[in-house]
Amino acid sequence: LSCSIAYENILKSRVKISQRNDPIYNFKSIKNETEIKNIEKSHILDGVAVIKFLHWFKKCKSKLTELKAEKKLEYFRKKNKKYLNSSFKTISASGPNGAIIHYKATKKSNRTIKKDDIYLCDSGGQYKYGTTDVTRTICLKKQPQKIKNVFTRVLKGHVAVKEANLNKVKDASKLDKLARKYLNKKKLDYPHGTGHGVGFFLNVHEGPIAISRGYKKRIEPGHVLSNEPGYYKEGGYGIRIENLIYVIKTKNKVFFKNLTM
């Protein structure tokens, strides 16, 4: 159970609060084989929609705006009968708007996407028996080497998490360090966690698991998480690469497997 700080303060003034972890909360975060298989199916469907969108985006000859792109991605997802709705409000952000981590395009903020803009799109779908969450950062024109180098460092951090040896890297804070390693070498960083738990056709942010600084929760087989390092230059651009991954155990080896197609 969770509530706002205001309600918590009211409760504290009247009763003594005992904080304990609900065991069901932990059990729910560990997906069984049937759930994983269905989540994989949902990601195949979602992958088709995202690929169609990326192709359309790169070939589009008419004026592109953030809201137009967001609407087109929803159109491609809706073409599949097993799609029910979006798993959260799409972040369709170009140029300086991409540096706003939880940006939402509105009629007032809606930007025309220019050829030299970096475009960040963070979106997800609720399909029958599966939730998706994916971010891709793309552009329509060659970028300066400095920006390409930053993108590469974000990508290397993303790959480092996916390839982590979970027999050795057993808690989430160490995974977070791996994600930031290549950015930190150049004194770069990002002001959010590297990953969050994802529900099975439930809330796209599901506890109690996460990949974040100081978070000691152990990652276990069946956990589904996002893997989303990034970099944000205020007033300039945003870069984020996100896949969903899950923990699998084969014999004595524990490792991540990609869900996002």
PDB file of C-alpha atoms in Angstrom:
ATOM      1  CA  LEU A   1       0.000   0.000   0.000  1.00  0.00           C
ATOM      2  CA  SER A   2       1.289   3.468  -0.815  1.00  0.00           C
ATOM      3  CA  CYS A   3      -0.072   6.975  -0.374  1.00  0.00           C
ATOM      4  CA  SER A   4       0.958  10.619  -0.543  1.00  0.00           C
ATOM      5  CA  ILE A   5       3.161  12.222   2.138  1.00  0.00           C
ATOM      6  CA  ALA A   6       0.182  14.383   3.178  1.00  0.00           C
ATOM      7  CA  TYR A   7      -1.932  11.308   3.971  1.00  0.00           C
ATOM      8  CA  GLU A   8       1.013   9.614   5.664  1.00  0.00           C
ATOM      9  CA  ASN A   9       1.453  12.624   7.966  1.00  0.00           C
ATOM     10  CA  ILE A  10      -2.264  12.577   8.866  1.00  0.00           C
ATOM     11  CA  LEU A  11      -2.047   8.875   9.692  1.00  0.00           C
ATOM     12  CA  LYS A  12       1.118   9.359  11.761  1.00  0.00           C
ATOM     13  CA  SER A  13      -0.598  12.027  13.846  1.00  0.00           C
ATOM     14  CA  ARG A  14      -3.336   9.578  14.847  1.00  0.00           C
ATOM     15  CA  VAL A  15      -1.894   6.073  14.787  1.00  0.00           C
ATOM     16  CA  LYS A  16       1.440   4.276  14.985  1.00  0.00           C
ATOM     17  CA  ILE A  17       2.560   3.025  11.571  1.00  0.00           C
ATOM     18  CA  SER A  18       4.443  -0.254  11.325  1.00  0.00           C
ATOM     19  CA  GLN A  19       6.282  -0.629   8.020  1.00  0.00           C
ATOM     20  CA  ARG A  20       6.650  -4.138   6.657  1.00  0.00           C
ATOM     21  CA  ASN A  21       7.108  -5.590   3.187  1.00  0.00           C
ATOM     22  CA  ASP A  22       4.051  -7.315   1.771  1.00  0.00           C
ATOM     23  CA  PRO A  23       5.281 -10.800   0.710  1.00  0.00           C
ATOM     24  CA  ILE A  24       2.746 -10.830  -2.155  1.00  0.00           C
ATOM     25  CA  TYR A  25       4.477  -7.754  -3.597  1.00  0.00           C
ATOM     26  CA  ASN A  26       7.709  -9.772  -3.920  1.00  0.00           C
ATOM     27  CA  PHE A  27       6.012 -12.881  -5.319  1.00  0.00           C
ATOM     28  CA  LYS A  28       4.143 -10.847  -7.959  1.00  0.00           C
ATOM     29  CA  SER A  29       7.402  -9.395  -9.296  1.00  0.00           C
ATOM     30  CA  ILE A  30       8.731 -12.885 -10.120  1.00  0.00           C
ATOM     31  CA  LYS A  31       7.112 -13.980 -13.371  1.00  0.00           C
ATOM     32  CA  ASN A  32       6.427 -17.647 -14.081  1.00  0.00           C
ATOM     33  CA  GLU A  33       7.165 -19.436 -17.364  1.00  0.00           C
ATOM     34  CA  THR A  34       3.692 -18.786 -18.817  1.00  0.00           C
ATOM     35  CA  GLU A  35       3.924 -15.074 -18.025  1.00  0.00           C
ATOM     36  CA  ILE A  36       7.397 -14.808 -19.602  1.00  0.00           C
ATOM     37  CA  LYS A  37       6.255 -16.597 -22.783  1.00  0.00           C
ATOM     38  CA  ASN A  38       3.315 -14.235 -23.162  1.00  0.00           C
ATOM     39  CA  ILE A  39       5.451 -11.157 -22.439  1.00  0.00           C
ATOM     40  CA  GLU A  40       7.811 -12.349 -25.209  1.00  0.00           C
ATOM     41  CA  LYS A  41       4.863 -12.635 -27.622  1.00  0.00           C
ATOM     42  CA  SER A  42       3.761  -9.110 -26.733  1.00  0.00           C
ATOM     43  CA  HIS A  43       7.242  -7.800 -27.501  1.00  0.00           C
ATOM     44  CA  ILE A  44       7.241  -9.405 -30.942  1.00  0.00           C
ATOM     45  CA  LEU A  45       3.984  -7.602 -31.746  1.00  0.00           C
ATOM     46  CA  ASP A  46       5.310  -4.363 -30.295  1.00  0.00           C
ATOM     47  CA  GLY A  47       8.608  -4.713 -32.147  1.00  0.00           C
ATOM     48  CA  VAL A  48       6.727  -4.849 -35.458  1.00  0.00           C
ATOM     49  CA  ALA A  49       4.862  -1.637 -34.610  1.00  0.00           C
ATOM     50  CA  VAL A  50       8.025   0.202 -33.529  1.00  0.00           C
ATOM     51  CA  ILE A  51       9.964  -0.878 -36.642  1.00  0.00           C
ATOM     52  CA  LYS A  52       7.107   0.316 -38.881  1.00  0.00           C
ATOM     53  CA  PHE A  53       7.116   3.623 -37.005  1.00  0.00           C
ATOM     54  CA  LEU A  54      10.897   4.096 -37.324  1.00  0.00           C
ATOM     55  CA  HIS A  55      10.704   3.339 -41.061  1.00  0.00           C
ATOM     56  CA  TRP A  56       7.841   5.824 -41.490  1.00  0.00           C
ATOM     57  CA  PHE A  57       9.729   8.453 -39.448  1.00  0.00           C
ATOM     58  CA  LYS A  58      12.846   8.219 -41.602  1.00  0.00           C
ATOM     59  CA  LYS A  59      10.916   8.228 -44.897  1.00  0.00           C
ATOM     60  CA  CYS A  60       8.309  10.875 -44.012  1.00  0.00           C
ATOM     61  CA  LYS A  61       8.351  13.741 -46.536  1.00  0.00           C
ATOM     62  CA  SER A  62       5.767  15.983 -44.859  1.00  0.00           C
ATOM     63  CA  LYS A  63       6.222  18.246 -41.829  1.00  0.00           C
ATOM     64  CA  LEU A  64       6.974  16.224 -38.698  1.00  0.00           C
ATOM     65  CA  THR A  65       5.975  17.327 -35.209  1.00  0.00           C
ATOM     66  CA  GLU A  66       6.257  15.613 -31.827  1.00  0.00           C
ATOM     67  CA  LEU A  67       2.488  15.082 -31.572  1.00  0.00           C
ATOM     68  CA  LYS A  68       2.232  13.819 -35.159  1.00  0.00           C
ATOM     69  CA  ALA A  69       4.970  11.249 -34.476  1.00  0.00           C
ATOM     70  CA  GLU A  70       3.323  10.189 -31.212  1.00  0.00           C
ATOM     71  CA  LYS A  71      -0.035   9.725 -32.954  1.00  0.00           C
ATOM     72  CA  LYS A  72       1.543   7.699 -35.786  1.00  0.00           C
ATOM     73  CA  LEU A  73       3.237   5.295 -33.372  1.00  0.00           C
ATOM     74  CA  GLU A  74      -0.109   4.721 -31.653  1.00  0.00           C
ATOM     75  CA  TYR A  75      -1.655   4.072 -35.093  1.00  0.00           C
ATOM     76  CA  PHE A  76       0.857   1.292 -35.829  1.00  0.00           C
ATOM     77  CA  ARG A  77       0.271  -0.325 -32.426  1.00  0.00           C
ATOM     78  CA  LYS A  78      -3.516  -0.174 -32.844  1.00  0.00           C
ATOM     79  CA  LYS A  79      -3.273  -2.146 -36.098  1.00  0.00           C
ATOM     80  CA  ASN A  80      -2.762  -5.260 -33.977  1.00  0.00           C
ATOM     81  CA  LYS A  81      -5.980  -6.660 -32.451  1.00  0.00           C
ATOM     82  CA  LYS A  82      -4.169  -7.775 -29.306  1.00  0.00           C
ATOM     83  CA  TYR A  83      -3.151  -4.202 -28.496  1.00  0.00           C
ATOM     84  CA  LEU A  84      -5.389  -2.645 -25.839  1.00  0.00           C
ATOM     85  CA  ASN A  85      -3.843   0.718 -24.928  1.00  0.00           C
ATOM     86  CA  SER A  86      -0.585   2.499 -24.179  1.00  0.00           C
ATOM     87  CA  SER A  87       1.199   1.501 -20.984  1.00  0.00           C
ATOM     88  CA  PHE A  88       1.998   5.170 -20.257  1.00  0.00           C
ATOM     89  CA  LYS A  89       1.894   8.577 -21.947  1.00  0.00           C
ATOM     90  CA  THR A  90       4.423   8.539 -24.809  1.00  0.00           C
ATOM     91  CA  ILE A  91       7.490  10.765 -24.498  1.00  0.00           C
ATOM     92  CA  SER A  92       7.897  12.163 -28.014  1.00  0.00           C
ATOM     93  CA  ALA A  93      10.707  14.683 -27.637  1.00  0.00           C
ATOM     94  CA  SER A  94      12.906  16.472 -30.151  1.00  0.00           C
ATOM     95  CA  GLY A  95      15.960  18.674 -29.686  1.00  0.00           C
ATOM     96  CA  PRO A  96      15.976  20.467 -26.298  1.00  0.00           C
ATOM     97  CA  ASN A  97      12.718  18.776 -25.247  1.00  0.00           C
ATOM     98  CA  GLY A  98      14.617  15.476 -25.214  1.00  0.00           C
ATOM     99  CA  ALA A  99      16.655  16.782 -22.277  1.00  0.00           C
ATOM    100  CA  ILE A 100      13.450  16.972 -20.188  1.00  0.00           C
ATOM    101  CA  ILE A 101      13.370  13.437 -18.787  1.00  0.00           C
ATOM    102  CA  HIS A 102       9.596  13.110 -18.297  1.00  0.00           C
ATOM    103  CA  TYR A 103       8.593  15.435 -21.129  1.00  0.00           C
ATOM    104  CA  LYS A 104       5.039  15.209 -22.496  1.00  0.00           C
ATOM    105  CA  ALA A 105       4.226  16.953 -25.772  1.00  0.00           C
ATOM    106  CA  THR A 106       1.242  19.316 -25.625  1.00  0.00           C
ATOM    107  CA  LYS A 107      -0.306  21.668 -28.187  1.00  0.00           C
ATOM    108  CA  LYS A 108       1.678  24.474 -26.562  1.00  0.00           C
ATOM    109  CA  SER A 109       5.057  22.683 -26.399  1.00  0.00           C
ATOM    110  CA  ASN A 110       4.694  20.695 -29.653  1.00  0.00           C
ATOM    111  CA  ARG A 111       7.903  21.141 -31.641  1.00  0.00           C
ATOM    112  CA  THR A 112       8.485  20.726 -35.354  1.00  0.00           C
ATOM    113  CA  ILE A 113      11.135  18.018 -35.698  1.00  0.00           C
ATOM    114  CA  LYS A 114      14.031  19.369 -37.721  1.00  0.00           C
ATOM    115  CA  LYS A 115      16.491  17.248 -39.697  1.00  0.00           C
ATOM    116  CA  ASP A 116      19.401  18.044 -37.405  1.00  0.00           C
ATOM    117  CA  ASP A 117      17.371  17.349 -34.218  1.00  0.00           C
ATOM    118  CA  ILE A 118      17.999  14.358 -32.021  1.00  0.00           C
ATOM    119  CA  TYR A 119      14.610  12.713 -31.468  1.00  0.00           C
ATOM    120  CA  LEU A 120      13.902  10.631 -28.350  1.00  0.00           C
ATOM    121  CA  CYS A 121      10.810   8.430 -28.240  1.00  0.00           C
ATOM    122  CA  ASP A 122       9.929   6.526 -25.047  1.00  0.00           C
ATOM    123  CA  SER A 123       6.699   4.548 -25.353  1.00  0.00           C
ATOM    124  CA  GLY A 124       4.977   1.316 -24.454  1.00  0.00           C
ATOM    125  CA  GLY A 125       1.914  -0.802 -25.081  1.00  0.00           C
ATOM    126  CA  GLN A 126      -0.482  -2.928 -23.080  1.00  0.00           C
ATOM    127  CA  TYR A 127      -1.200  -6.058 -25.078  1.00  0.00           C
ATOM    128  CA  LYS A 128      -3.281  -9.019 -23.988  1.00  0.00           C
ATOM    129  CA  TYR A 129      -0.908 -10.738 -21.553  1.00  0.00           C
ATOM    130  CA  GLY A 130       2.016  -8.365 -21.736  1.00  0.00           C
ATOM    131  CA  THR A 131       3.390  -4.884 -21.087  1.00  0.00           C
ATOM    132  CA  THR A 132       6.119  -3.184 -23.151  1.00  0.00           C
ATOM    133  CA  ASP A 133       8.347  -0.146 -22.623  1.00  0.00           C
ATOM    134  CA  VAL A 134      10.955   0.892 -25.202  1.00  0.00           C
ATOM    135  CA  THR A 135      13.043   3.975 -25.932  1.00  0.00           C
ATOM    136  CA  ARG A 136      14.915   4.747 -29.121  1.00  0.00           C
ATOM    137  CA  THR A 137      16.952   7.845 -29.918  1.00  0.00           C
ATOM    138  CA  ILE A 138      17.309   8.632 -33.627  1.00  0.00           C
ATOM    139  CA  CYS A 139      18.178  11.468 -36.004  1.00  0.00           C
ATOM    140  CA  LEU A 140      17.771  12.260 -39.692  1.00  0.00           C
ATOM    141  CA  LYS A 141      21.136  13.914 -40.224  1.00  0.00           C
ATOM    142  CA  LYS A 142      24.761  13.117 -39.407  1.00  0.00           C
ATOM    143  CA  GLN A 143      25.651  14.356 -35.924  1.00  0.00           C
ATOM    144  CA  PRO A 144      28.918  15.840 -34.580  1.00  0.00           C
ATOM    145  CA  GLN A 145      31.487  13.300 -33.371  1.00  0.00           C
ATOM    146  CA  LYS A 146      31.060  14.508 -29.764  1.00  0.00           C
ATOM    147  CA  ILE A 147      27.362  13.550 -29.753  1.00  0.00           C
ATOM    148  CA  LYS A 148      28.084  10.238 -31.478  1.00  0.00           C
ATOM    149  CA  ASN A 149      30.656   9.472 -28.770  1.00  0.00           C
ATOM    150  CA  VAL A 150      28.106  10.187 -26.012  1.00  0.00           C
ATOM    151  CA  PHE A 151      25.561   7.931 -27.724  1.00  0.00           C
ATOM    152  CA  THR A 152      28.186   5.179 -27.882  1.00  0.00           C
ATOM    153  CA  ARG A 153      28.928   5.521 -24.146  1.00  0.00           C
ATOM    154  CA  VAL A 154      25.216   5.246 -23.348  1.00  0.00           C
ATOM    155  CA  LEU A 155      24.999   2.172 -25.583  1.00  0.00           C
ATOM    156  CA  LYS A 156      28.065   0.573 -23.951  1.00  0.00           C
ATOM    157  CA  GLY A 157      26.447   1.048 -20.532  1.00  0.00           C
ATOM    158  CA  HIS A 158      23.219  -0.489 -21.831  1.00  0.00           C
ATOM    159  CA  VAL A 159      25.115  -3.526 -23.182  1.00  0.00           C
ATOM    160  CA  ALA A 160      27.135  -3.847 -19.942  1.00  0.00           C
ATOM    161  CA  VAL A 161      23.916  -4.291 -17.941  1.00  0.00           C
ATOM    162  CA  LYS A 162      22.488  -6.834 -20.401  1.00  0.00           C
ATOM    163  CA  GLU A 163      25.738  -8.858 -20.405  1.00  0.00           C
ATOM    164  CA  ALA A 164      26.281  -8.738 -16.629  1.00  0.00           C
ATOM    165  CA  ASN A 165      27.203 -11.997 -14.895  1.00  0.00           C
ATOM    166  CA  LEU A 166      24.386 -12.227 -12.358  1.00  0.00           C
ATOM    167  CA  ASN A 167      26.204 -14.999 -10.495  1.00  0.00           C
ATOM    168  CA  LYS A 168      28.675 -12.302  -9.433  1.00  0.00           C
ATOM    169  CA  VAL A 169      26.728  -9.039  -9.760  1.00  0.00           C
ATOM    170  CA  LYS A 170      23.955  -9.883  -7.331  1.00  0.00           C
ATOM    171  CA  ASP A 171      22.479  -6.548  -6.316  1.00  0.00           C
ATOM    172  CA  ALA A 172      20.907  -3.751  -8.323  1.00  0.00           C
ATOM    173  CA  SER A 173      23.282  -0.953  -7.253  1.00  0.00           C
ATOM    174  CA  LYS A 174      26.246  -2.758  -8.873  1.00  0.00           C
ATOM    175  CA  LEU A 175      24.298  -3.067 -12.122  1.00  0.00           C
ATOM    176  CA  ASP A 176      23.639   0.676 -11.933  1.00  0.00           C
ATOM    177  CA  LYS A 177      27.401   1.314 -11.664  1.00  0.00           C
ATOM    178  CA  LEU A 178      27.996  -0.805 -14.769  1.00  0.00           C
ATOM    179  CA  ALA A 179      25.470   1.274 -16.722  1.00  0.00           C
ATOM    180  CA  ARG A 180      27.200   4.555 -15.779  1.00  0.00           C
ATOM    181  CA  LYS A 181      30.793   3.323 -16.106  1.00  0.00           C
ATOM    182  CA  TYR A 182      31.565   4.584 -19.622  1.00  0.00           C
ATOM    183  CA  LEU A 183      29.825   7.924 -19.127  1.00  0.00           C
ATOM    184  CA  ASN A 184      31.547   8.458 -15.781  1.00  0.00           C
ATOM    185  CA  LYS A 185      34.957   8.056 -17.460  1.00  0.00           C
ATOM    186  CA  LYS A 186      34.218  11.401 -19.163  1.00  0.00           C
ATOM    187  CA  LYS A 187      32.568  12.860 -16.024  1.00  0.00           C
ATOM    188  CA  LEU A 188      29.112  12.452 -17.579  1.00  0.00           C
ATOM    189  CA  ASP A 189      26.043  10.985 -15.898  1.00  0.00           C
ATOM    190  CA  TYR A 190      22.230  10.901 -15.873  1.00  0.00           C
ATOM    191  CA  PRO A 191      19.858  11.941 -13.050  1.00  0.00           C
ATOM    192  CA  HIS A 192      17.567   8.903 -12.911  1.00  0.00           C
ATOM    193  CA  GLY A 193      17.713   5.210 -12.124  1.00  0.00           C
ATOM    194  CA  THR A 194      18.899   2.738 -14.743  1.00  0.00           C
ATOM    195  CA  GLY A 195      15.874   0.477 -14.557  1.00  0.00           C
ATOM    196  CA  HIS A 196      12.522  -0.331 -12.973  1.00  0.00           C
ATOM    197  CA  GLY A 197      10.469  -3.471 -12.549  1.00  0.00           C
ATOM    198  CA  VAL A 198       7.712  -4.070 -15.111  1.00  0.00           C
ATOM    199  CA  GLY A 199       4.364  -5.743 -14.454  1.00  0.00           C
ATOM    200  CA  PHE A 200       2.670  -8.538 -16.388  1.00  0.00           C
ATOM    201  CA  PHE A 201      -0.162  -6.604 -18.069  1.00  0.00           C
ATOM    202  CA  LEU A 202      -0.085  -4.399 -14.973  1.00  0.00           C
ATOM    203  CA  ASN A 203       1.593  -1.149 -13.992  1.00  0.00           C
ATOM    204  CA  VAL A 204       4.615  -0.456 -16.189  1.00  0.00           C
ATOM    205  CA  HIS A 205       6.539   0.565 -13.042  1.00  0.00           C
ATOM    206  CA  GLU A 206       6.398  -2.368 -10.637  1.00  0.00           C
ATOM    207  CA  GLY A 207       8.254  -2.719  -7.348  1.00  0.00           C
ATOM    208  CA  PRO A 208       9.996  -3.787  -5.292  1.00  0.00           C
ATOM    209  CA  ILE A 209      12.795  -4.252  -7.847  1.00  0.00           C
ATOM    210  CA  ALA A 210      14.804  -1.545  -9.602  1.00  0.00           C
ATOM    211  CA  ILE A 211      18.302  -0.845 -10.924  1.00  0.00           C
ATOM    212  CA  SER A 212      19.384   2.247  -9.066  1.00  0.00           C
ATOM    213  CA  ARG A 213      22.100   3.835  -6.896  1.00  0.00           C
ATOM    214  CA  GLY A 214      22.244   2.397  -3.403  1.00  0.00           C
ATOM    215  CA  TYR A 215      19.455  -0.081  -4.139  1.00  0.00           C
ATOM    216  CA  LYS A 216      20.507  -3.412  -2.656  1.00  0.00           C
ATOM    217  CA  LYS A 217      17.534  -5.505  -3.748  1.00  0.00           C
ATOM    218  CA  ARG A 218      18.715  -8.802  -5.193  1.00  0.00           C
ATOM    219  CA  ILE A 219      17.780  -9.545  -8.810  1.00  0.00           C
ATOM    220  CA  GLU A 220      16.181 -12.998  -9.140  1.00  0.00           C
ATOM    221  CA  PRO A 221      15.117 -15.329 -11.988  1.00  0.00           C
ATOM    222  CA  GLY A 222      11.722 -14.224 -13.318  1.00  0.00           C
ATOM    223  CA  HIS A 223      12.258 -10.529 -12.658  1.00  0.00           C
ATOM    224  CA  VAL A 224      11.411  -8.252 -15.598  1.00  0.00           C
ATOM    225  CA  LEU A 225      13.213  -4.900 -15.669  1.00  0.00           C
ATOM    226  CA  SER A 226      13.902  -1.958 -17.927  1.00  0.00           C
ATOM    227  CA  ASN A 227      17.494  -1.221 -18.942  1.00  0.00           C
ATOM    228  CA  GLU A 228      17.620   2.491 -19.793  1.00  0.00           C
ATOM    229  CA  PRO A 229      20.803   4.511 -19.301  1.00  0.00           C
ATOM    230  CA  GLY A 230      20.873   7.950 -20.901  1.00  0.00           C
ATOM    231  CA  TYR A 231      22.450  11.382 -21.127  1.00  0.00           C
ATOM    232  CA  TYR A 232      20.764  14.792 -21.185  1.00  0.00           C
ATOM    233  CA  LYS A 233      22.265  18.114 -22.210  1.00  0.00           C
ATOM    234  CA  GLU A 234      19.999  20.894 -20.950  1.00  0.00           C
ATOM    235  CA  GLY A 235      18.744  23.072 -23.794  1.00  0.00           C
ATOM    236  CA  GLY A 236      20.345  20.735 -26.325  1.00  0.00           C
ATOM    237  CA  TYR A 237      19.263  17.122 -26.603  1.00  0.00           C
ATOM    238  CA  GLY A 238      18.492  13.883 -24.802  1.00  0.00           C
ATOM    239  CA  ILE A 239      19.777  10.367 -25.431  1.00  0.00           C
ATOM    240  CA  ARG A 240      18.246   7.242 -23.924  1.00  0.00           C
ATOM    241  CA  ILE A 241      18.329   3.604 -25.028  1.00  0.00           C
ATOM    242  CA  GLU A 242      15.827   1.295 -23.356  1.00  0.00           C
ATOM    243  CA  ASN A 243      15.007  -2.368 -23.682  1.00  0.00           C
ATOM    244  CA  LEU A 244      13.104  -4.626 -21.306  1.00  0.00           C
ATOM    245  CA  ILE A 245      15.083  -7.597 -20.023  1.00  0.00           C
ATOM    246  CA  TYR A 246      14.328 -10.523 -17.740  1.00  0.00           C
ATOM    247  CA  VAL A 247      16.399 -12.761 -15.501  1.00  0.00           C
ATOM    248  CA  ILE A 248      16.770 -16.384 -16.562  1.00  0.00           C
ATOM    249  CA  LYS A 249      18.550 -19.292 -14.870  1.00  0.00           C
ATOM    250  CA  THR A 250      20.002 -22.147 -16.929  1.00  0.00           C
ATOM    251  CA  LYS A 251      21.645 -24.837 -14.824  1.00  0.00           C
ATOM    252  CA  ASN A 252      23.912 -22.772 -12.549  1.00  0.00           C
ATOM    253  CA  LYS A 253      24.157 -19.683 -14.765  1.00  0.00           C
ATOM    254  CA  VAL A 254      21.993 -16.628 -14.075  1.00  0.00           C
ATOM    255  CA  PHE A 255      21.837 -13.938 -16.761  1.00  0.00           C
ATOM    256  CA  PHE A 256      19.635 -11.357 -18.508  1.00  0.00           C
ATOM    257  CA  LYS A 257      17.765 -12.028 -21.723  1.00  0.00           C
ATOM    258  CA  ASN A 258      16.328  -9.277 -23.940  1.00  0.00           C
ATOM    259  CA  LEU A 259      12.558  -8.988 -24.312  1.00  0.00           C
ATOM    260  CA  THR A 260      12.472  -5.942 -26.583  1.00  0.00           C
ATOM    261  CA  MET A 261      12.647  -6.853 -30.266  1.00  0.00           C
TER     262      MET A 261
END
